[in-house]
Amino acid sequence: MKLLKNKDKTILTHLNKELNYIQGYWFDIVTATKEHIGNITGYKIHIPLLVNDLLTTCHSFNEFKKVSPLCSSLLQYLVENLKMLEGYNGYLYFLNNLYIKEEFINTRKEEHALMLLQDKMDVIIYSLGRTEEFDPYVKQDKPSNRQEEHEKMLFKKGWMQESANNFFISLGDLKSKRRYENPPYSTINESPFEHWVKSQGRNWANSLWKGVINQTKFTEHWQKMRFYYNTSTASSIVDNPIPNRFLREFNIFNFIEYKLSIEENDSPFEADEQQNGRALVVKYKQKDYCISYRETEIDGTWCKFIQFGTFNEEDSSFDFDSSIEEPFSHNVEIWLIDFFIEFMERMYSQYTEEIKEPRSFFLPALNRPILLNCEITPII
């Protein structure tokens, strides 16, 4: 038995339009002989993107409310239990309905289908007994004896029950953070944001990036990039990465804060960490690239700048000026800039919120640095 993505072109297409934080996502349950025996309906939610929003802008509230009261109740539960998602960098699945055709239904098949779903998702929240009105696979309510059998199976397999909403919850194993090689503990006062980003691990940064670029609000950006590279002779330049592939396939392996030089910042420089330059170092097809973000005040207005270049690992230097090494054309850079500005701003906004928490050691370390033993690397 296996789960295949349901290719509904009516309900889901309409439902997912203009949604960035939650997407209707259904599965077909098929046997080894490709016989369709049932369906799973629910929603797929990118965990790092949602947590980032709940800690900062809270735009997801309107989206979940727009979808349905059931989704709104889920978000309220997550807001009250946000720590439950800590450390997860994949997806949460909001399971509404596990439907298996009457001629095939039995507890063993339900158990197998849920196990396959657990393999695909980090966290599953099951709204047992409550489904969406528009769910086409809600044929009839389960008889009371079948409902009891189903619940017993969930408890037996380690699902936890949340009594207020009757949610059943399955939490997957936490995966490694994939730590950065040299977190700058000794420079926490000089680069606290860099330190915080690296404490989250590379899996978090790469996952948040995927969540940012897959938002529906960027649909037009992707269309323009695909059109440009289907019609432009620039696509024939072998040495330069094709932007739409680059954005989806690169791997973040370093994040660096650096002081702006006089050439980079024409305004009088003040000792404010927000004026630091920030650089992502990414690997794509065995080559290292750098994406630099900086803010500069021009005539009283703060302006944001993104530069693309290459990274020399031997001397840890960036090259933004060499025309030979310039990875993208000016036209395509315009479409790429929005992705990177949002990503950098989301990380910084979450950082400013999380360091306020009482259990965070960042503020004490920043305010009383003498208490931080920089010779000992704390385990994060």
GROMACS .gro file of C-alpha atoms in nm, residues 1-361:
model
  361
    1MET     CA    1   0.000   0.000   0.000
    2LYS     CA    2   0.118   0.358  -0.067
    3LEU     CA    3   0.000   0.718  -0.062
    4LEU     CA    4  -0.008   0.920  -0.383
    5LYS     CA    5  -0.082   1.291  -0.404
    6ASN     CA    6  -0.443   1.347  -0.501
    7LYS     CA    7  -0.459   1.559  -0.818
    8ASP     CA    8  -0.794   1.725  -0.757
    9LYS     CA    9  -0.823   2.021  -0.996
   10THR     CA   10  -1.142   2.175  -0.861
   11ILE     CA   11  -1.175   2.197  -0.484
   12LEU     CA   12  -0.803   2.213  -0.399
   13THR     CA   13  -0.713   2.458  -0.675
   14HIS     CA   14  -0.983   2.697  -0.558
   15LEU     CA   15  -0.903   2.637  -0.190
   16ASN     CA   16  -0.529   2.698  -0.218
   17LYS     CA   17  -0.551   3.017  -0.420
   18GLU     CA   18  -0.365   3.298  -0.241
   19LEU     CA   19  -0.282   3.082   0.065
   20ASN     CA   20   0.077   3.100   0.189
   21TYR     CA   21   0.074   2.926   0.528
   22ILE     CA   22  -0.168   2.637   0.479
   23GLN     CA   23  -0.244   2.428   0.171
   24GLY     CA   24  -0.517   2.173   0.114
   25TYR     CA   25  -0.329   1.851   0.043
   26TRP     CA   26  -0.499   1.515  -0.015
   27PHE     CA   27  -0.372   1.164  -0.074
   28ASP     CA   28  -0.505   0.865  -0.266
   29ILE     CA   29  -0.456   0.533  -0.088
   30VAL     CA   30  -0.361   0.267  -0.340
   31THR     CA   31  -0.258  -0.097  -0.316
   32ALA     CA   32   0.054  -0.256  -0.463
   33THR     CA   33  -0.157  -0.343  -0.768
   34LYS     CA   34  -0.252   0.028  -0.806
   35GLU     CA   35  -0.609  -0.027  -0.693
   36HIS     CA   36  -0.760   0.285  -0.535
   37ILE     CA   37  -0.905   0.190  -0.196
   38GLY     CA   38  -0.948   0.522  -0.016
   39ASN     CA   39  -0.836   0.876   0.057
   40ILE     CA   40  -0.676   1.097   0.318
   41THR     CA   41  -0.788   1.460   0.328
   42GLY     CA   42  -0.638   1.746   0.522
   43TYR     CA   43  -0.389   2.030   0.509
   44LYS     CA   44  -0.012   2.054   0.475
   45ILE     CA   45   0.158   2.326   0.679
   46HIS     CA   46   0.523   2.428   0.658
   47ILE     CA   47   0.635   2.437   1.023
   48PRO     CA   48   0.927   2.689   1.019
   49LEU     CA   49   0.730   2.936   0.806
   50LEU     CA   50   0.422   2.917   1.029
   51VAL     CA   51   0.623   2.945   1.353
   52ASN     CA   52   0.809   3.243   1.209
   53ASP     CA   53   0.479   3.413   1.129
   54LEU     CA   54   0.321   3.338   1.468
   55LEU     CA   55   0.621   3.491   1.642
   56THR     CA   56   0.623   3.803   1.424
   57THR     CA   57   0.347   3.927   1.191
   58CYS     CA   58   0.060   3.680   1.259
   59HIS     CA   59  -0.066   3.707   0.900
   60SER     CA   60  -0.159   3.338   0.916
   61PHE     CA   61  -0.458   3.413   1.142
   62ASN     CA   62  -0.656   3.562   0.854
   63GLU     CA   63  -0.560   3.277   0.623
   64PHE     CA   64  -0.668   2.998   0.858
   65LYS     CA   65  -0.990   3.183   0.939
   66LYS     CA   66  -1.057   3.228   0.568
   67VAL     CA   67  -1.025   2.854   0.503
   68SER     CA   68  -1.263   2.723   0.769
   69PRO     CA   69  -1.361   2.730   1.139
   70LEU     CA   70  -1.188   2.393   1.175
   71CYS     CA   71  -0.857   2.537   1.057
   72SER     CA   72  -0.908   2.839   1.279
   73SER     CA   73  -0.943   2.609   1.583
   74LEU     CA   74  -0.621   2.432   1.482
   75LEU     CA   75  -0.429   2.759   1.470
   76GLN     CA   76  -0.561   2.865   1.808
   77TYR     CA   77  -0.440   2.535   1.951
   78LEU     CA   78  -0.096   2.581   1.792
   79VAL     CA   79  -0.064   2.935   1.927
   80GLU     CA   80  -0.129   2.804   2.277
   81ASN     CA   81   0.110   2.509   2.230
   82LEU     CA   82   0.380   2.654   2.004
   83LYS     CA   83   0.660   2.484   2.198
   84MET     CA   84   0.528   2.154   2.064
   85LEU     CA   85   0.669   2.246   1.720
   86GLU     CA   86   1.014   2.345   1.848
   87GLY     CA   87   1.293   2.165   1.664
   88TYR     CA   88   1.076   2.044   1.374
   89ASN     CA   89   1.185   2.171   1.032
   90GLY     CA   90   0.948   1.983   0.805
   91TYR     CA   91   0.570   1.971   0.770
   92LEU     CA   92   0.268   1.945   0.993
   93TYR     CA   93  -0.029   1.760   0.847
   94PHE     CA   94  -0.375   1.852   0.973
   95LEU     CA   95  -0.557   1.525   0.910
   96ASN     CA   96  -0.934   1.563   0.878
   97ASN     CA   97  -1.053   1.241   0.723
   98LEU     CA   98  -0.916   0.890   0.673
   99TYR     CA   99  -1.157   0.727   0.431
  100ILE     CA  100  -1.128   0.365   0.318
  101LYS     CA  101  -1.394   0.213   0.094
  102GLU     CA  102  -1.639  -0.012   0.275
  103GLU     CA  103  -1.528  -0.329   0.095
  104PHE     CA  104  -1.166  -0.277   0.205
  105ILE     CA  105  -1.199  -0.119   0.546
  106ASN     CA  106  -1.036  -0.275   0.850
  107THR     CA  107  -0.821  -0.152   1.137
  108ARG     CA  108  -0.502  -0.294   0.987
  109LYS     CA  109  -0.542  -0.091   0.666
  110GLU     CA  110  -0.617   0.227   0.864
  111GLU     CA  111  -0.308   0.167   1.077
  112HIS     CA  112  -0.093   0.114   0.766
  113ALA     CA  113  -0.224   0.430   0.598
  114LEU     CA  114  -0.147   0.637   0.909
  115MET     CA  115   0.202   0.487   0.930
  116LEU     CA  116   0.270   0.590   0.569
  117LEU     CA  117   0.148   0.942   0.649
  118GLN     CA  118   0.378   0.955   0.953
  119ASP     CA  119   0.671   0.873   0.727
  120LYS     CA  120   0.593   1.182   0.518
  121MET     CA  121   0.521   1.437   0.795
  122ASP     CA  122   0.701   1.557   1.109
  123VAL     CA  123   0.383   1.625   1.304
  124ILE     CA  124   0.025   1.508   1.247
  125ILE     CA  125  -0.280   1.654   1.419
  126TYR     CA  126  -0.592   1.447   1.357
  127SER     CA  127  -0.934   1.615   1.401
  128LEU     CA  128  -1.102   1.281   1.457
  129GLY     CA  129  -1.478   1.306   1.403
  130ARG     CA  130  -1.463   1.655   1.251
  131THR     CA  131  -1.420   1.709   0.878
  132GLU     CA  132  -1.473   1.989   0.629
  133GLU     CA  133  -1.819   2.029   0.478
  134PHE     CA  134  -1.668   2.032   0.128
  135ASP     CA  135  -1.479   1.703   0.178
  136PRO     CA  136  -1.608   1.475  -0.103
  137TYR     CA  137  -1.486   1.161   0.075
  138VAL     CA  138  -1.708   1.196   0.382
  139LYS     CA  139  -1.957   0.930   0.283
  140GLN     CA  140  -2.110   0.862   0.622
  141ASP     CA  141  -2.026   0.866   0.990
  142LYS     CA  142  -1.843   0.564   1.125
  143PRO     CA  143  -2.063   0.331   1.334
  144SER     CA  144  -1.993   0.372   1.705
  145ASN     CA  145  -1.814   0.036   1.727
  146ARG     CA  146  -1.585   0.127   1.433
  147GLN     CA  147  -1.513   0.466   1.593
  148GLU     CA  148  -1.414   0.296   1.918
  149GLU     CA  149  -1.189   0.050   1.736
  150HIS     CA  150  -1.027   0.338   1.551
  151GLU     CA  151  -0.958   0.531   1.872
  152LYS     CA  152  -0.817   0.221   2.044
  153MET     CA  153  -0.580   0.173   1.749
  154LEU     CA  154  -0.460   0.535   1.780
  155PHE     CA  155  -0.389   0.499   2.153
  156LYS     CA  156  -0.217   0.165   2.095
  157LYS     CA  157   0.013   0.326   1.836
  158GLY     CA  158   0.115   0.609   2.068
  159TRP     CA  159  -0.107   0.893   1.948
  160MET     CA  160  -0.175   1.152   2.218
  161GLN     CA  161  -0.526   1.289   2.272
  162GLU     CA  162  -0.590   1.659   2.329
  163SER     CA  163  -0.924   1.662   2.505
  164ALA     CA  164  -1.047   2.019   2.445
  165ASN     CA  165  -1.060   1.980   2.065
  166ASN     CA  166  -1.045   1.599   2.056
  167PHE     CA  167  -0.731   1.624   1.846
  168PHE     CA  168  -0.511   1.316   1.824
  169ILE     CA  169  -0.144   1.408   1.785
  170SER     CA  170   0.155   1.220   1.648
  171LEU     CA  171   0.500   1.374   1.691
  172GLY     CA  172   0.786   1.241   1.479
  173ASP     CA  173   1.145   1.201   1.592
  174LEU     CA  174   1.347   1.523   1.596
  175LYS     CA  175   1.616   1.526   1.330
  176SER     CA  176   1.968   1.663   1.362
  177LYS     CA  177   2.002   2.041   1.330
  178ARG     CA  178   2.305   1.999   1.098
  179ARG     CA  179   2.518   2.242   1.291
  180TYR     CA  180   2.741   2.507   1.138
  181GLU     CA  181   3.112   2.433   1.169
  182ASN     CA  182   3.215   2.733   1.379
  183PRO     CA  183   2.934   2.906   1.570
  184PRO     CA  184   3.078   3.240   1.688
  185TYR     CA  185   3.026   3.200   2.064
  186SER     CA  186   3.330   3.415   2.136
  187THR     CA  187   3.186   3.699   1.927
  188ILE     CA  188   2.829   3.696   2.056
  189ASN     CA  189   2.855   4.067   2.138
  190GLU     CA  190   2.985   4.156   1.792
  191SER     CA  191   2.752   3.929   1.593
  192PRO     CA  192   2.454   3.824   1.808
  193PHE     CA  193   2.225   3.774   1.509
  194GLU     CA  194   2.479   3.548   1.339
  195HIS     CA  195   2.513   3.353   1.661
  196TRP     CA  196   2.135   3.309   1.687
  197VAL     CA  197   2.098   3.197   1.323
  198LYS     CA  198   2.372   2.939   1.368
  199SER     CA  199   2.219   2.813   1.691
  200GLN     CA  200   1.908   2.716   1.489
  201GLY     CA  201   2.109   2.483   1.265
  202ARG     CA  202   2.139   2.463   0.888
  203ASN     CA  203   1.828   2.245   0.851
  204TRP     CA  204   1.617   2.528   0.992
  205ALA     CA  205   1.760   2.790   0.754
  206ASN     CA  206   1.725   2.567   0.448
  207SER     CA  207   1.371   2.468   0.544
  208LEU     CA  208   1.260   2.827   0.614
  209TRP     CA  209   1.403   2.924   0.274
  210LYS     CA  210   1.191   2.654   0.105
  211GLY     CA  211   0.884   2.781   0.289
  212VAL     CA  212   0.948   3.140   0.177
  213ILE     CA  213   0.999   3.067  -0.193
  214ASN     CA  214   0.696   2.835  -0.217
  215GLN     CA  215   0.445   3.096  -0.102
  216THR     CA  216   0.170   3.155  -0.356
  217LYS     CA  217   0.241   3.529  -0.350
  218PHE     CA  218   0.558   3.456  -0.547
  219THR     CA  219   0.379   3.270  -0.827
  220GLU     CA  220   0.429   3.559  -1.070
  221HIS     CA  221   0.801   3.575  -0.989
  222TRP     CA  222   0.842   3.210  -1.088
  223GLN     CA  223   0.642   3.260  -1.406
  224LYS     CA  224   0.858   3.555  -1.511
  225MET     CA  225   1.182   3.369  -1.444
  226ARG     CA  226   1.068   3.064  -1.640
  227PHE     CA  227   0.954   3.282  -1.929
  228TYR     CA  228   1.276   3.484  -1.932
  229TYR     CA  229   1.495   3.176  -1.941
  230ASN     CA  230   1.282   3.002  -2.201
  231THR     CA  231   1.319   3.296  -2.437
  232SER     CA  232   1.653   3.453  -2.345
  233THR     CA  233   1.990   3.358  -2.489
  234ALA     CA  234   2.123   3.396  -2.134
  235SER     CA  235   2.001   3.042  -2.065
  236SER     CA  236   2.276   2.914  -2.292
  237ILE     CA  237   2.552   3.052  -2.067
  238VAL     CA  238   2.683   2.735  -1.908
  239ASP     CA  239   2.885   2.902  -1.631
  240ASN     CA  240   2.594   3.098  -1.488
  241PRO     CA  241   2.324   2.924  -1.281
  242ILE     CA  242   1.968   2.932  -1.407
  243PRO     CA  243   1.780   3.132  -1.139
  244ASN     CA  244   1.469   2.916  -1.097
  245ARG     CA  245   1.686   2.605  -1.053
  246PHE     CA  246   1.934   2.789  -0.833
  247LEU     CA  247   1.663   2.907  -0.592
  248ARG     CA  248   1.520   2.557  -0.549
  249GLU     CA  249   1.843   2.359  -0.535
  250PHE     CA  250   2.109   2.557  -0.348
  251ASN     CA  251   2.209   2.457   0.004
  252ILE     CA  252   2.282   2.716   0.275
  253PHE     CA  253   2.600   2.622   0.456
  254ASN     CA  254   2.705   2.949   0.622
  255PHE     CA  255   2.565   3.277   0.747
  256ILE     CA  256   2.796   3.572   0.821
  257GLU     CA  257   2.751   3.918   0.974
  258TYR     CA  258   3.011   4.172   0.874
  259LYS     CA  259   3.081   4.541   0.926
  260LEU     CA  260   3.007   4.760   0.627
  261SER     CA  261   3.299   4.935   0.467
  262ILE     CA  262   3.288   5.308   0.385
  263GLU     CA  263   3.232   5.222   0.020
  264GLU     CA  264   2.932   5.009   0.106
  265ASN     CA  265   2.767   5.258   0.338
  266ASP     CA  266   2.774   5.625   0.245
  267SER     CA  267   2.589   5.737   0.557
  268PRO     CA  268   2.770   5.803   0.888
  269PHE     CA  269   2.802   5.458   1.050
  270GLU     CA  270   2.661   5.411   1.396
  271ALA     CA  271   2.718   5.113   1.624
  272ASP     CA  272   2.388   4.946   1.548
  273GLU     CA  273   2.380   4.577   1.460
  274GLN     CA  274   2.098   4.635   1.214
  275GLN     CA  275   2.350   4.819   0.998
  276ASN     CA  276   2.574   4.515   0.974
  277GLY     CA  277   2.597   4.345   0.638
  278ARG     CA  278   2.456   3.993   0.634
  279ALA     CA  279   2.565   3.729   0.392
  280LEU     CA  280   2.433   3.386   0.302
  281VAL     CA  281   2.695   3.149   0.168
  282VAL     CA  282   2.534   2.878  -0.042
  283LYS     CA  283   2.656   2.583  -0.245
  284TYR     CA  284   2.513   2.508  -0.586
  285LYS     CA  285   2.656   2.249  -0.825
  286GLN     CA  286   2.987   2.230  -0.636
  287LYS     CA  287   3.037   2.608  -0.648
  288ASP     CA  288   3.005   2.857  -0.361
  289TYR     CA  289   2.795   3.171  -0.402
  290CYS     CA  290   2.729   3.462  -0.170
  291ILE     CA  291   2.411   3.665  -0.132
  292SER     CA  292   2.473   3.983   0.067
  293TYR     CA  293   2.201   4.191   0.233
  294ARG     CA  294   2.256   4.538   0.372
  295GLU     CA  295   2.056   4.844   0.472
  296THR     CA  296   2.175   5.195   0.401
  297GLU     CA  297   2.020   5.530   0.490
  298ILE     CA  298   1.994   5.759   0.187
  299ASP     CA  299   1.849   6.107   0.239
  300GLY     CA  300   1.671   5.994   0.553
  301THR     CA  301   1.522   5.682   0.397
  302TRP     CA  302   1.640   5.330   0.477
  303CYS     CA  303   1.708   5.137   0.157
  304LYS     CA  304   1.767   4.763   0.123
  305PHE     CA  305   2.028   4.618  -0.110
  306ILE     CA  306   2.097   4.264  -0.226
  307GLN     CA  307   2.419   4.168  -0.406
  308PHE     CA  308   2.500   3.837  -0.571
  309GLY     CA  309   2.855   3.716  -0.601
  310THR     CA  310   3.092   3.429  -0.545
  311PHE     CA  311   3.262   3.315  -0.227
  312ASN     CA  312   3.629   3.218  -0.200
  313GLU     CA  313   3.652   2.962   0.078
  314GLU     CA  314   4.032   2.979   0.101
  315ASP     CA  315   4.047   3.339   0.222
  316SER     CA  316   3.675   3.377   0.313
  317SER     CA  317   3.635   3.665   0.067
  318PHE     CA  318   3.338   3.777  -0.142
  319ASP     CA  319   3.362   3.881  -0.506
  320PHE     CA  320   3.077   4.108  -0.616
  321ASP     CA  321   3.258   4.310  -0.881
  322SER     CA  322   3.410   4.071  -1.132
  323SER     CA  323   3.193   4.064  -1.443
  324ILE     CA  324   3.321   3.714  -1.521
  325GLU     CA  325   3.197   3.583  -1.187
  326GLU     CA  326   2.865   3.767  -1.182
  327PRO     CA  327   2.614   3.483  -1.142
  328PHE     CA  328   2.299   3.654  -1.273
  329SER     CA  329   2.195   3.915  -1.523
  330HIS     CA  330   2.047   4.241  -1.397
  331ASN     CA  331   1.697   4.157  -1.525
  332VAL     CA  332   1.679   3.830  -1.335
  333GLU     CA  333   1.829   3.978  -1.020
  334ILE     CA  334   1.525   4.205  -0.990
  335TRP     CA  335   1.302   3.899  -0.953
  336LEU     CA  336   1.539   3.725  -0.712
  337ILE     CA  337   1.575   4.020  -0.475
  338ASP     CA  338   1.226   3.988  -0.323
  339PHE     CA  339   1.290   3.628  -0.215
  340PHE     CA  340   1.611   3.713  -0.032
  341ILE     CA  341   1.486   4.034   0.130
  342GLU     CA  342   1.185   3.850   0.277
  343PHE     CA  343   1.404   3.562   0.394
  344MET     CA  344   1.654   3.791   0.568
  345GLU     CA  345   1.378   3.999   0.727
  346ARG     CA  346   1.190   3.693   0.851
  347MET     CA  347   1.502   3.558   1.019
  348TYR     CA  348   1.580   3.891   1.184
  349SER     CA  349   1.221   3.944   1.304
  350GLN     CA  350   1.212   3.599   1.463
  351TYR     CA  351   1.551   3.661   1.624
  352THR     CA  352   1.434   3.986   1.787
  353GLU     CA  353   1.128   3.808   1.931
  354GLU     CA  354   1.297   3.491   2.051
  355ILE     CA  355   1.581   3.662   2.238
  356LYS     CA  356   1.320   3.835   2.456
  357GLU     CA  357   1.217   3.502   2.609
  358PRO     CA  358   1.316   3.461   2.976
  359ARG     CA  359   1.499   3.135   2.907
  360SER     CA  360   1.714   3.290   2.633
  361PHE     CA  361   2.077   3.349   2.733
   0.00000   0.00000   0.00000
